JSON list of C-alpha atoms in Angstrom, two decimals:
[
{"chain": "A", "resi": 1, "resn": "PHE", "atom": "CA", "xyz": [6.29, 15.62, 51.32]},
{"chain": "A", "resi": 2, "resn": "TRP", "atom": "CA", "xyz": [5.09, 12.55, 52.80]},
{"chain": "A", "resi": 3, "resn": "ARG", "atom": "CA", "xyz": [2.42, 12.03, 50.01]},
{"chain": "A", "resi": 4, "resn": "ILE", "atom": "CA", "xyz": [4.76, 11.76, 47.98]},
{"chain": "A", "resi": 5, "resn": "LEU", "atom": "CA", "xyz": [7.44, 8.86, 49.90]},
{"chain": "A", "resi": 6, "resn": "ALA", "atom": "CA", "xyz": [3.69, 7.23, 49.92]},
{"chain": "A", "resi": 7, "resn": "HIS", "atom": "CA", "xyz": [3.63, 5.77, 47.20]},
{"chain": "A", "resi": 8, "resn": "LEU", "atom": "CA", "xyz": [7.53, 4.50, 46.50]},
{"chain": "A", "resi": 9, "resn": "PRO", "atom": "CA", "xyz": [6.64, 0.44, 45.99]},
{"chain": "A", "resi": 10, "resn": "LEU", "atom": "CA", "xyz": [8.55, -2.32, 48.37]},
{"chain": "A", "resi": 11, "resn": "PRO", "atom": "CA", "xyz": [11.88, -2.96, 46.41]},
{"chain": "A", "resi": 12, "resn": "GLY", "atom": "CA", "xyz": [12.19, -6.87, 46.02]},
{"chain": "A", "resi": 13, "resn": "ILE", "atom": "CA", "xyz": [7.79, -6.87, 44.60]},
{"chain": "A", "resi": 14, "resn": "ASN", "atom": "CA", "xyz": [6.98, -8.51, 41.64]},
{"chain": "A", "resi": 15, "resn": "VAL", "atom": "CA", "xyz": [4.72, -6.22, 39.85]},
{"chain": "A", "resi": 16, "resn": "ASP", "atom": "CA", "xyz": [3.10, -8.55, 37.17]},
{"chain": "A", "resi": 17, "resn": "VAL", "atom": "CA", "xyz": [2.52, -11.35, 39.77]},
{"chain": "A", "resi": 18, "resn": "PHE", "atom": "CA", "xyz": [1.17, -8.51, 42.11]},
{"chain": "A", "resi": 19, "resn": "SER", "atom": "CA", "xyz": [-0.56, -7.17, 39.61]},
{"chain": "A", "resi": 20, "resn": "LYS", "atom": "CA", "xyz": [-1.75, -10.76, 37.69]},
{"chain": "A", "resi": 21, "resn": "ILE", "atom": "CA", "xyz": [-3.02, -11.87, 40.83]},
{"chain": "A", "resi": 22, "resn": "ALA", "atom": "CA", "xyz": [-4.91, -8.81, 41.95]},
{"chain": "A", "resi": 23, "resn": "GLY", "atom": "CA", "xyz": [-6.65, -8.04, 38.75]},
{"chain": "A", "resi": 24, "resn": "GLN", "atom": "CA", "xyz": [-5.80, -4.40, 39.34]},
{"chain": "A", "resi": 25, "resn": "GLY", "atom": "CA", "xyz": [-3.66, -3.17, 37.30]},
{"chain": "A", "resi": 26, "resn": "ASN", "atom": "CA", "xyz": [-0.53, -2.14, 37.41]},
{"chain": "A", "resi": 27, "resn": "ARG", "atom": "CA", "xyz": [-1.73, 0.59, 39.95]},
{"chain": "A", "resi": 28, "resn": "SER", "atom": "CA", "xyz": [-2.18, -2.68, 43.04]},
{"chain": "A", "resi": 29, "resn": "VAL", "atom": "CA", "xyz": [1.62, -2.16, 43.54]},
{"chain": "A", "resi": 30, "resn": "PHE", "atom": "CA", "xyz": [1.81, 0.70, 45.42]},
{"chain": "A", "resi": 31, "resn": "ARG", "atom": "CA", "xyz": [-0.55, -0.54, 48.04]},
{"chain": "A", "resi": 32, "resn": "VAL", "atom": "CA", "xyz": [2.37, -2.52, 48.98]},
{"chain": "A", "resi": 33, "resn": "THR", "atom": "CA", "xyz": [4.81, 0.37, 49.69]},
{"chain": "A", "resi": 34, "resn": "ILE", "atom": "CA", "xyz": [7.48, 0.87, 52.16]},
{"chain": "A", "resi": 35, "resn": "PHE", "atom": "CA", "xyz": [5.09, 2.91, 54.87]},
{"chain": "A", "resi": 36, "resn": "ALA", "atom": "CA", "xyz": [2.64, -0.14, 53.95]},
{"chain": "A", "resi": 37, "resn": "LEU", "atom": "CA", "xyz": [2.69, -0.90, 58.07]},
{"chain": "A", "resi": 38, "resn": "GLY", "atom": "CA", "xyz": [1.56, 2.65, 58.60]},
{"chain": "A", "resi": 39, "resn": "LEU", "atom": "CA", "xyz": [0.75, 4.53, 62.11]},
{"chain": "A", "resi": 40, "resn": "MET", "atom": "CA", "xyz": [-0.51, 1.66, 63.11]},
{"chain": "A", "resi": 41, "resn": "VAL", "atom": "CA", "xyz": [2.44, 0.20, 65.38]},
{"chain": "A", "resi": 42, "resn": "TYR", "atom": "CA", "xyz": [3.52, 4.26, 66.40]},
{"chain": "A", "resi": 43, "resn": "ILE", "atom": "CA", "xyz": [-0.19, 3.35, 67.78]},
{"chain": "A", "resi": 44, "resn": "ASP", "atom": "CA", "xyz": [0.29, 0.54, 69.31]},
{"chain": "A", "resi": 45, "resn": "ARG", "atom": "CA", "xyz": [3.63, 1.41, 71.21]},
{"chain": "A", "resi": 46, "resn": "TYR", "atom": "CA", "xyz": [2.55, 3.87, 73.05]},
{"chain": "A", "resi": 47, "resn": "ILE", "atom": "CA", "xyz": [-0.11, 2.63, 74.28]},
{"chain": "A", "resi": 48, "resn": "LEU", "atom": "CA", "xyz": [1.91, -0.88, 75.63]},
{"chain": "A", "resi": 49, "resn": "VAL", "atom": "CA", "xyz": [4.12, 1.26, 76.61]},
{"chain": "A", "resi": 50, "resn": "GLU", "atom": "CA", "xyz": [2.03, 4.02, 78.83]},
{"chain": "A", "resi": 51, "resn": "ALA", "atom": "CA", "xyz": [0.15, 0.81, 80.41]},
{"chain": "A", "resi": 52, "resn": "LEU", "atom": "CA", "xyz": [3.24, -1.41, 81.06]},
{"chain": "A", "resi": 53, "resn": "ALA", "atom": "CA", "xyz": [4.29, 2.54, 82.81]},
{"chain": "A", "resi": 54, "resn": "LEU", "atom": "CA", "xyz": [1.70, 1.95, 84.97]},
{"chain": "A", "resi": 55, "resn": "PHE", "atom": "CA", "xyz": [2.76, -1.49, 86.55]},
{"chain": "A", "resi": 56, "resn": "MET", "atom": "CA", "xyz": [6.32, -2.20, 85.83]},
{"chain": "A", "resi": 57, "resn": "LYS", "atom": "CA", "xyz": [8.33, -0.28, 88.32]},
{"chain": "A", "resi": 58, "resn": "PRO", "atom": "CA", "xyz": [11.54, 1.19, 86.04]},
{"chain": "A", "resi": 59, "resn": "LEU", "atom": "CA", "xyz": [9.15, 2.76, 83.91]},
{"chain": "A", "resi": 60, "resn": "LYS", "atom": "CA", "xyz": [6.40, 4.08, 86.53]},
{"chain": "A", "resi": 61, "resn": "ARG", "atom": "CA", "xyz": [9.93, 5.96, 88.14]},
{"chain": "A", "resi": 62, "resn": "TRP", "atom": "CA", "xyz": [11.00, 7.60, 84.65]},
{"chain": "A", "resi": 63, "resn": "ARG", "atom": "CA", "xyz": [7.58, 8.81, 83.59]},
{"chain": "A", "resi": 64, "resn": "SER", "atom": "CA", "xyz": [6.53, 10.36, 87.53]},
{"chain": "A", "resi": 65, "resn": "GLN", "atom": "CA", "xyz": [10.16, 10.43, 89.49]},
{"chain": "A", "resi": 66, "resn": "GLU", "atom": "CA", "xyz": [12.48, 11.41, 87.23]},
{"chain": "A", "resi": 67, "resn": "GLY", "atom": "CA", "xyz": [11.75, 14.02, 85.30]},
{"chain": "A", "resi": 68, "resn": "GLN", "atom": "CA", "xyz": [13.00, 15.62, 81.60]},
{"chain": "A", "resi": 69, "resn": "ALA", "atom": "CA", "xyz": [15.93, 12.31, 82.57]},
{"chain": "A", "resi": 70, "resn": "GLY", "atom": "CA", "xyz": [13.20, 10.10, 82.89]},
{"chain": "A", "resi": 71, "resn": "ARG", "atom": "CA", "xyz": [11.31, 10.97, 80.51]},
{"chain": "A", "resi": 72, "resn": "LEU", "atom": "CA", "xyz": [14.37, 10.48, 77.60]},
{"chain": "A", "resi": 73, "resn": "LYS", "atom": "CA", "xyz": [14.61, 6.89, 78.41]},
{"chain": "A", "resi": 74, "resn": "LEU", "atom": "CA", "xyz": [10.89, 5.78, 78.42]},
{"chain": "A", "resi": 75, "resn": "VAL", "atom": "CA", "xyz": [11.05, 7.47, 74.58]},
{"chain": "A", "resi": 76, "resn": "ARG", "atom": "CA", "xyz": [14.74, 5.60, 74.47]},
{"chain": "A", "resi": 77, "resn": "THR", "atom": "CA", "xyz": [12.03, 2.40, 75.59]},
{"chain": "A", "resi": 78, "resn": "GLU", "atom": "CA", "xyz": [9.50, 3.25, 73.11]},
{"chain": "A", "resi": 79, "resn": "ARG", "atom": "CA", "xyz": [11.69, 3.50, 70.53]},
{"chain": "A", "resi": 80, "resn": "LEU", "atom": "CA", "xyz": [13.19, -0.29, 70.57]},
{"chain": "A", "resi": 81, "resn": "VAL", "atom": "CA", "xyz": [9.13, -1.55, 71.32]},
{"chain": "A", "resi": 82, "resn": "THR", "atom": "CA", "xyz": [8.91, 0.65, 67.80]},
{"chain": "A", "resi": 83, "resn": "LEU", "atom": "CA", "xyz": [11.33, -1.66, 66.21]},
{"chain": "A", "resi": 84, "resn": "VAL", "atom": "CA", "xyz": [9.99, -4.88, 68.17]},
{"chain": "A", "resi": 85, "resn": "LEU", "atom": "CA", "xyz": [6.66, -4.22, 66.88]},
{"chain": "A", "resi": 86, "resn": "ALA", "atom": "CA", "xyz": [7.98, -2.55, 63.38]},
{"chain": "A", "resi": 87, "resn": "VAL", "atom": "CA", "xyz": [9.04, -6.04, 62.79]},
{"chain": "A", "resi": 88, "resn": "VAL", "atom": "CA", "xyz": [6.83, -8.45, 64.94]},
{"chain": "A", "resi": 89, "resn": "HIS", "atom": "CA", "xyz": [4.21, -6.49, 62.03]},
{"chain": "A", "resi": 90, "resn": "GLY", "atom": "CA", "xyz": [6.94, -6.47, 58.72]},
{"chain": "A", "resi": 91, "resn": "SER", "atom": "CA", "xyz": [7.26, -10.48, 59.08]},
{"chain": "A", "resi": 92, "resn": "PHE", "atom": "CA", "xyz": [4.06, -11.52, 59.62]},
{"chain": "A", "resi": 93, "resn": "LEU", "atom": "CA", "xyz": [2.85, -8.75, 56.66]},
{"chain": "A", "resi": 94, "resn": "LEU", "atom": "CA", "xyz": [4.77, -10.65, 54.39]},
{"chain": "A", "resi": 95, "resn": "SER", "atom": "CA", "xyz": [4.29, -14.14, 55.34]},
{"chain": "A", "resi": 96, "resn": "GLY", "atom": "CA", "xyz": [0.75, -13.15, 54.46]},
{"chain": "A", "resi": 97, "resn": "MET", "atom": "CA", "xyz": [2.16, -11.84, 51.32]},
{"chain": "A", "resi": 98, "resn": "SER", "atom": "CA", "xyz": [3.76, -15.41, 51.05]},
{"chain": "A", "resi": 99, "resn": "LYS", "atom": "CA", "xyz": [0.40, -17.75, 51.68]},
{"chain": "A", "resi": 100, "resn": "MET", "atom": "CA", "xyz": [-1.72, -14.65, 49.02]},
{"chain": "A", "resi": 101, "resn": "PHE", "atom": "CA", "xyz": [0.55, -14.41, 46.34]},
{"chain": "A", "resi": 102, "resn": "SER", "atom": "CA", "xyz": [2.45, -17.54, 47.13]},
{"chain": "A", "resi": 103, "resn": "ASP", "atom": "CA", "xyz": [6.45, -17.11, 46.86]},
{"chain": "A", "resi": 104, "resn": "GLN", "atom": "CA", "xyz": [7.16, -16.03, 43.09]},
{"chain": "A", "resi": 105, "resn": "ILE", "atom": "CA", "xyz": [5.36, -12.27, 44.10]},
{"chain": "A", "resi": 106, "resn": "PHE", "atom": "CA", "xyz": [8.93, -12.14, 45.64]},
{"chain": "A", "resi": 107, "resn": "ILE", "atom": "CA", "xyz": [11.20, -11.97, 43.30]},
{"chain": "A", "resi": 108, "resn": "ASP", "atom": "CA", "xyz": [13.84, -13.48, 45.52]},
{"chain": "A", "resi": 109, "resn": "PRO", "atom": "CA", "xyz": [12.32, -15.52, 48.13]},
{"chain": "A", "resi": 110, "resn": "SER", "atom": "CA", "xyz": [15.18, -16.69, 50.07]},
{"chain": "A", "resi": 111, "resn": "LEU", "atom": "CA", "xyz": [15.55, -16.13, 53.42]},
{"chain": "A", "resi": 112, "resn": "VAL", "atom": "CA", "xyz": [18.03, -13.13, 53.35]},
{"chain": "A", "resi": 113, "resn": "PHE", "atom": "CA", "xyz": [16.40, -11.45, 51.38]},
{"chain": "A", "resi": 114, "resn": "ARG", "atom": "CA", "xyz": [13.17, -11.02, 52.79]},
{"chain": "A", "resi": 115, "resn": "SER", "atom": "CA", "xyz": [14.82, -9.91, 55.99]},
{"chain": "A", "resi": 116, "resn": "VAL", "atom": "CA", "xyz": [15.86, -6.97, 54.15]},
{"chain": "A", "resi": 117, "resn": "LEU", "atom": "CA", "xyz": [12.22, -6.35, 53.32]},
{"chain": "A", "resi": 118, "resn": "VAL", "atom": "CA", "xyz": [11.08, -6.41, 57.36]},
{"chain": "A", "resi": 119, "resn": "LEU", "atom": "CA", "xyz": [13.93, -4.00, 57.86]},
{"chain": "A", "resi": 120, "resn": "THR", "atom": "CA", "xyz": [12.43, -2.06, 55.20]},
{"chain": "A", "resi": 121, "resn": "LEU", "atom": "CA", "xyz": [9.23, -1.41, 56.42]},
{"chain": "A", "resi": 122, "resn": "ALA", "atom": "CA", "xyz": [10.66, -1.32, 60.00]},
{"chain": "A", "resi": 123, "resn": "ALA", "atom": "CA", "xyz": [13.02, 1.87, 58.30]},
{"chain": "A", "resi": 124, "resn": "GLY", "atom": "CA", "xyz": [9.89, 3.14, 56.76]},
{"chain": "A", "resi": 125, "resn": "THR", "atom": "CA", "xyz": [8.00, 3.36, 60.17]},
{"chain": "A", "resi": 126, "resn": "PHE", "atom": "CA", "xyz": [11.10, 5.00, 62.13]},
{"chain": "A", "resi": 127, "resn": "LEU", "atom": "CA", "xyz": [10.72, 7.46, 59.01]},
{"chain": "A", "resi": 128, "resn": "THR", "atom": "CA", "xyz": [7.15, 8.35, 59.49]},
{"chain": "A", "resi": 129, "resn": "ILE", "atom": "CA", "xyz": [7.67, 8.89, 62.49]},
{"chain": "A", "resi": 130, "resn": "TRP", "atom": "CA", "xyz": [10.85, 11.51, 62.19]},
{"chain": "A", "resi": 131, "resn": "ILE", "atom": "CA", "xyz": [8.26, 12.95, 59.69]},
{"chain": "A", "resi": 132, "resn": "GLY", "atom": "CA", "xyz": [5.73, 13.50, 62.79]},
{"chain": "A", "resi": 133, "resn": "ASP", "atom": "CA", "xyz": [8.49, 14.86, 64.78]},
{"chain": "A", "resi": 134, "resn": "MET", "atom": "CA", "xyz": [9.28, 17.70, 62.21]},
{"chain": "A", "resi": 135, "resn": "ILE", "atom": "CA", "xyz": [6.44, 18.28, 62.63]},
{"chain": "A", "resi": 136, "resn": "SER", "atom": "CA", "xyz": [5.72, 18.74, 65.96]},
{"chain": "A", "resi": 137, "resn": "MET", "atom": "CA", "xyz": [9.14, 20.53, 66.36]},
{"chain": "A", "resi": 138, "resn": "LYS", "atom": "CA", "xyz": [8.89, 23.50, 63.84]},
{"chain": "A", "resi": 139, "resn": "GLY", "atom": "CA", "xyz": [5.20, 24.36, 65.90]},
{"chain": "A", "resi": 140, "resn": "ILE", "atom": "CA", "xyz": [2.62, 22.95, 62.93]},
{"chain": "A", "resi": 141, "resn": "GLY", "atom": "CA", "xyz": [0.17, 20.46, 65.26]},
{"chain": "A", "resi": 142, "resn": "HIS", "atom": "CA", "xyz": [0.81, 17.37, 66.19]},
{"chain": "A", "resi": 143, "resn": "GLY", "atom": "CA", "xyz": [3.37, 16.23, 63.69]},
{"chain": "A", "resi": 144, "resn": "ILE", "atom": "CA", "xyz": [1.46, 11.78, 63.89]},
{"chain": "A", "resi": 145, "resn": "SER", "atom": "CA", "xyz": [-1.97, 13.54, 64.02]},
{"chain": "A", "resi": 146, "resn": "ILE", "atom": "CA", "xyz": [-1.18, 15.26, 61.23]},
{"chain": "A", "resi": 147, "resn": "LEU", "atom": "CA", "xyz": [0.06, 12.92, 58.86]},
{"chain": "A", "resi": 148, "resn": "ILE", "atom": "CA", "xyz": [-3.26, 10.59, 59.95]},
{"chain": "A", "resi": 149, "resn": "ILE", "atom": "CA", "xyz": [-5.29, 13.40, 58.78]},
{"chain": "A", "resi": 150, "resn": "ALA", "atom": "CA", "xyz": [-2.89, 13.85, 54.98]},
{"chain": "A", "resi": 151, "resn": "SER", "atom": "CA", "xyz": [-3.54, 10.61, 54.28]},
{"chain": "A", "resi": 152, "resn": "TYR", "atom": "CA", "xyz": [-7.29, 10.46, 55.45]},
{"chain": "A", "resi": 153, "resn": "VAL", "atom": "CA", "xyz": [-7.76, 13.62, 52.46]},
{"chain": "A", "resi": 154, "resn": "GLY", "atom": "CA", "xyz": [-4.97, 12.25, 50.16]},
{"chain": "A", "resi": 155, "resn": "ARG", "atom": "CA", "xyz": [-7.24, 9.75, 49.44]},
{"chain": "A", "resi": 156, "resn": "LEU", "atom": "CA", "xyz": [-10.71, 12.35, 48.67]},
{"chain": "A", "resi": 157, "resn": "PRO", "atom": "CA", "xyz": [-9.65, 13.45, 45.39]},
{"chain": "A", "resi": 158, "resn": "TYR", "atom": "CA", "xyz": [-9.45, 9.58, 44.07]},
{"chain": "A", "resi": 159, "resn": "ASP", "atom": "CA", "xyz": [-13.11, 8.47, 46.31]},
{"chain": "A", "resi": 160, "resn": "ILE", "atom": "CA", "xyz": [-14.47, 11.70, 44.79]},
{"chain": "A", "resi": 161, "resn": "ILE", "atom": "CA", "xyz": [-13.73, 10.35, 41.20]},
{"chain": "A", "resi": 162, "resn": "ARG", "atom": "CA", "xyz": [-14.89, 7.09, 42.09]},
{"chain": "A", "resi": 163, "resn": "MET", "atom": "CA", "xyz": [-18.54, 8.25, 43.36]},
{"chain": "A", "resi": 164, "resn": "VAL", "atom": "CA", "xyz": [-19.08, 10.57, 40.12]},
{"chain": "A", "resi": 165, "resn": "ASN", "atom": "CA", "xyz": [-18.58, 7.46, 38.28]},
{"chain": "A", "resi": 166, "resn": "LEU", "atom": "CA", "xyz": [-20.58, 5.02, 40.02]},
{"chain": "A", "resi": 167, "resn": "ASP", "atom": "CA", "xyz": [-23.48, 6.31, 38.36]},
{"chain": "A", "resi": 168, "resn": "GLU", "atom": "CA", "xyz": [-24.03, 8.52, 35.03]},
{"chain": "A", "resi": 169, "resn": "GLY", "atom": "CA", "xyz": [-28.00, 8.08, 35.65]},
{"chain": "A", "resi": 170, "resn": "GLU", "atom": "CA", "xyz": [-30.72, 10.69, 37.66]},
{"chain": "A", "resi": 171, "resn": "ASN", "atom": "CA", "xyz": [-29.48, 8.79, 40.97]},
{"chain": "A", "resi": 172, "resn": "LYS", "atom": "CA", "xyz": [-26.34, 10.49, 41.12]},
{"chain": "A", "resi": 173, "resn": "PHE", "atom": "CA", "xyz": [-27.39, 12.21, 44.20]},
{"chain": "A", "resi": 174, "resn": "ILE", "atom": "CA", "xyz": [-27.91, 8.87, 46.01]},
{"chain": "A", "resi": 175, "resn": "TYR", "atom": "CA", "xyz": [-24.51, 7.50, 44.99]},
{"chain": "A", "resi": 176, "resn": "PHE", "atom": "CA", "xyz": [-22.50, 11.23, 45.80]},
{"chain": "A", "resi": 177, "resn": "ALA", "atom": "CA", "xyz": [-24.53, 13.35, 47.48]},
{"chain": "A", "resi": 178, "resn": "LEU", "atom": "CA", "xyz": [-26.24, 10.86, 50.25]},
{"chain": "A", "resi": 179, "resn": "PRO", "atom": "CA", "xyz": [-22.90, 9.83, 52.03]},
{"chain": "A", "resi": 180, "resn": "ILE", "atom": "CA", "xyz": [-22.28, 13.21, 52.25]},
{"chain": "A", "resi": 181, "resn": "LEU", "atom": "CA", "xyz": [-24.74, 14.42, 53.85]},
{"chain": "A", "resi": 182, "resn": "ILE", "atom": "CA", "xyz": [-24.10, 11.24, 56.15]},
{"chain": "A", "resi": 183, "resn": "ILE", "atom": "CA", "xyz": [-20.46, 11.68, 56.94]},
{"chain": "A", "resi": 184, "resn": "ILE", "atom": "CA", "xyz": [-21.38, 15.36, 58.01]},
{"chain": "A", "resi": 185, "resn": "GLY", "atom": "CA", "xyz": [-24.58, 13.81, 60.48]},
{"chain": "A", "resi": 186, "resn": "LEU", "atom": "CA", "xyz": [-21.65, 11.28, 61.61]},
{"chain": "A", "resi": 187, "resn": "ILE", "atom": "CA", "xyz": [-18.59, 14.50, 62.48]},
{"chain": "A", "resi": 188, "resn": "LEU", "atom": "CA", "xyz": [-21.54, 15.96, 64.52]},
{"chain": "A", "resi": 189, "resn": "LEU", "atom": "CA", "xyz": [-22.76, 13.33, 66.02]},
{"chain": "A", "resi": 190, "resn": "VAL", "atom": "CA", "xyz": [-19.01, 12.81, 67.34]},
{"chain": "A", "resi": 191, "resn": "ILE", "atom": "CA", "xyz": [-18.95, 16.15, 67.85]},
{"chain": "A", "resi": 192, "resn": "PHE", "atom": "CA", "xyz": [-21.88, 16.40, 70.14]},
{"chain": "A", "resi": 193, "resn": "ILE", "atom": "CA", "xyz": [-21.06, 12.65, 71.64]},
{"chain": "A", "resi": 194, "resn": "GLU", "atom": "CA", "xyz": [-17.10, 14.36, 72.60]},
{"chain": "A", "resi": 195, "resn": "LYS", "atom": "CA", "xyz": [-18.27, 17.89, 74.38]},
{"chain": "A", "resi": 196, "resn": "ALA", "atom": "CA", "xyz": [-21.01, 15.52, 76.37]},
{"chain": "A", "resi": 197, "resn": "TYR", "atom": "CA", "xyz": [-20.51, 15.71, 79.90]},
{"chain": "A", "resi": 198, "resn": "ARG", "atom": "CA", "xyz": [-22.55, 13.88, 82.56]},
{"chain": "A", "resi": 199, "resn": "ARG", "atom": "CA", "xyz": [-22.97, 15.99, 86.46]},
{"chain": "A", "resi": 200, "resn": "ILE", "atom": "CA", "xyz": [-21.79, 14.06, 88.97]},
{"chain": "A", "resi": 201, "resn": "PRO", "atom": "CA", "xyz": [-23.73, 15.41, 91.79]},
{"chain": "A", "resi": 202, "resn": "VAL", "atom": "CA", "xyz": [-21.18, 16.44, 95.17]},
{"chain": "A", "resi": 203, "resn": "GLN", "atom": "CA", "xyz": [-21.70, 18.07, 98.72]},
{"chain": "A", "resi": 204, "resn": "PHE", "atom": "CA", "xyz": [-18.62, 19.63, 100.66]},
{"chain": "A", "resi": 205, "resn": "GLY", "atom": "CA", "xyz": [-18.38, 20.16, 104.34]},
{"chain": "A", "resi": 206, "resn": "ASN", "atom": "CA", "xyz": [-19.85, 23.47, 103.75]},
{"chain": "A", "resi": 207, "resn": "GLY", "atom": "CA", "xyz": [-22.71, 22.66, 102.65]},
{"chain": "A", "resi": 208, "resn": "THR", "atom": "CA", "xyz": [-22.46, 24.09, 99.33]},
{"chain": "A", "resi": 209, "resn": "ASP", "atom": "CA", "xyz": [-23.45, 22.32, 96.46]},
{"chain": "A", "resi": 210, "resn": "SER", "atom": "CA", "xyz": [-21.57, 21.48, 92.73]},
{"chain": "A", "resi": 211, "resn": "TYR", "atom": "CA", "xyz": [-20.89, 19.00, 90.78]},
{"chain": "A", "resi": 212, "resn": "ILE", "atom": "CA", "xyz": [-18.33, 16.55, 88.73]},
{"chain": "A", "resi": 213, "resn": "PRO", "atom": "CA", "xyz": [-18.10, 17.11, 84.95]},
{"chain": "A", "resi": 214, "resn": "VAL", "atom": "CA", "xyz": [-17.37, 13.80, 83.51]},
{"chain": "A", "resi": 215, "resn": "LYS", "atom": "CA", "xyz": [-16.93, 12.86, 79.85]},
{"chain": "A", "resi": 216, "resn": "LEU", "atom": "CA", "xyz": [-19.13, 10.18, 78.83]},
{"chain": "A", "resi": 217, "resn": "THR", "atom": "CA", "xyz": [-16.13, 9.75, 76.04]},
{"chain": "A", "resi": 218, "resn": "THR", "atom": "CA", "xyz": [-13.41, 9.34, 79.03]},
{"chain": "A", "resi": 219, "resn": "ALA", "atom": "CA", "xyz": [-11.58, 6.68, 77.57]},
{"chain": "A", "resi": 220, "resn": "GLY", "atom": "CA", "xyz": [-11.12, 7.95, 74.82]},
{"chain": "A", "resi": 221, "resn": "ASN", "atom": "CA", "xyz": [-10.36, 5.42, 71.75]},
{"chain": "A", "resi": 222, "resn": "VAL", "atom": "CA", "xyz": [-8.15, 3.26, 74.00]},
{"chain": "A", "resi": 223, "resn": "PRO", "atom": "CA", "xyz": [-10.21, 0.60, 74.35]},
{"chain": "A", "resi": 224, "resn": "SER", "atom": "CA", "xyz": [-11.07, 0.50, 70.61]},
{"chain": "A", "resi": 225, "resn": "SER", "atom": "CA", "xyz": [-7.00, 0.39, 69.94]},
{"chain": "A", "resi": 226, "resn": "TRP", "atom": "CA", "xyz": [-6.46, -2.68, 72.62]},
{"chain": "A", "resi": 227, "resn": "ALA", "atom": "CA", "xyz": [-8.66, -4.21, 70.60]},
{"chain": "A", "resi": 228, "resn": "ASN", "atom": "CA", "xyz": [-7.76, -4.03, 66.58]},
{"chain": "A", "resi": 229, "resn": "SER", "atom": "CA", "xyz": [-4.59, -5.12, 68.08]},
{"chain": "A", "resi": 230, "resn": "MET", "atom": "CA", "xyz": [-5.54, -8.05, 71.15]},
{"chain": "A", "resi": 231, "resn": "THR", "atom": "CA", "xyz": [-8.03, -9.75, 67.54]},
{"chain": "A", "resi": 232, "resn": "ALA", "atom": "CA", "xyz": [-5.18, -9.22, 65.24]},
{"chain": "A", "resi": 233, "resn": "VAL", "atom": "CA", "xyz": [-2.51, -10.99, 67.11]},
{"chain": "A", "resi": 234, "resn": "LEU", "atom": "CA", "xyz": [-5.78, -13.39, 67.99]},
{"chain": "A", "resi": 235, "resn": "SER", "atom": "CA", "xyz": [-6.30, -13.50, 64.29]},
{"chain": "A", "resi": 236, "resn": "LEU", "atom": "CA", "xyz": [-2.35, -14.41, 63.83]},
{"chain": "A", "resi": 237, "resn": "LEU", "atom": "CA", "xyz": [-2.74, -17.30, 66.22]},
{"chain": "A", "resi": 238, "resn": "LEU", "atom": "CA", "xyz": [-5.48, -19.08, 65.69]}
]
């Protein structure tokens, strides 16, 4: 259902102008959908609020002292931050499209109509989060993670067909099978590093020797997410 919705084009986009400039036919318009902001806004707001909860006393108190009631307040704060980030991201996205394709890409280039488009993109973000929450509530798994996997799996048929049609000669193995082998090797490498840990030796007061296992990937993907967000902001400012 979510993959079907992901093909809904953003209203108000001039398909003819977009296709002519992009040079890839009318299918290119599907790249500008109501879900164009993706899940990056959700990830950014989670990291931002959790990081601020380490320093801001109200957020810190909600998370550590007020139990379920405090957690609900934190969730409402995250929703508000999501709205702000979605509006900011949506505004920059439309501004970038306007500079890249000129204002002709919008059927109505007025500020009021572009504001409606920004709110539409924000609504698409909240609809994505709602679908992820429904998946989690049904006990299928972590909803947002499943949506991320679905977005990659949904592109596999198109990518495989493109790889098969890339070369019709004797070197098809190089263009098709070799990348698959490389991907499998990278997956195994990621699993190996994720499971690896370093033993930090410790000695207790009674003379017993032991160790503390410290994962090599303790920081997870948080630094890369922060770097991605900071790079995006700096690229817009500079």
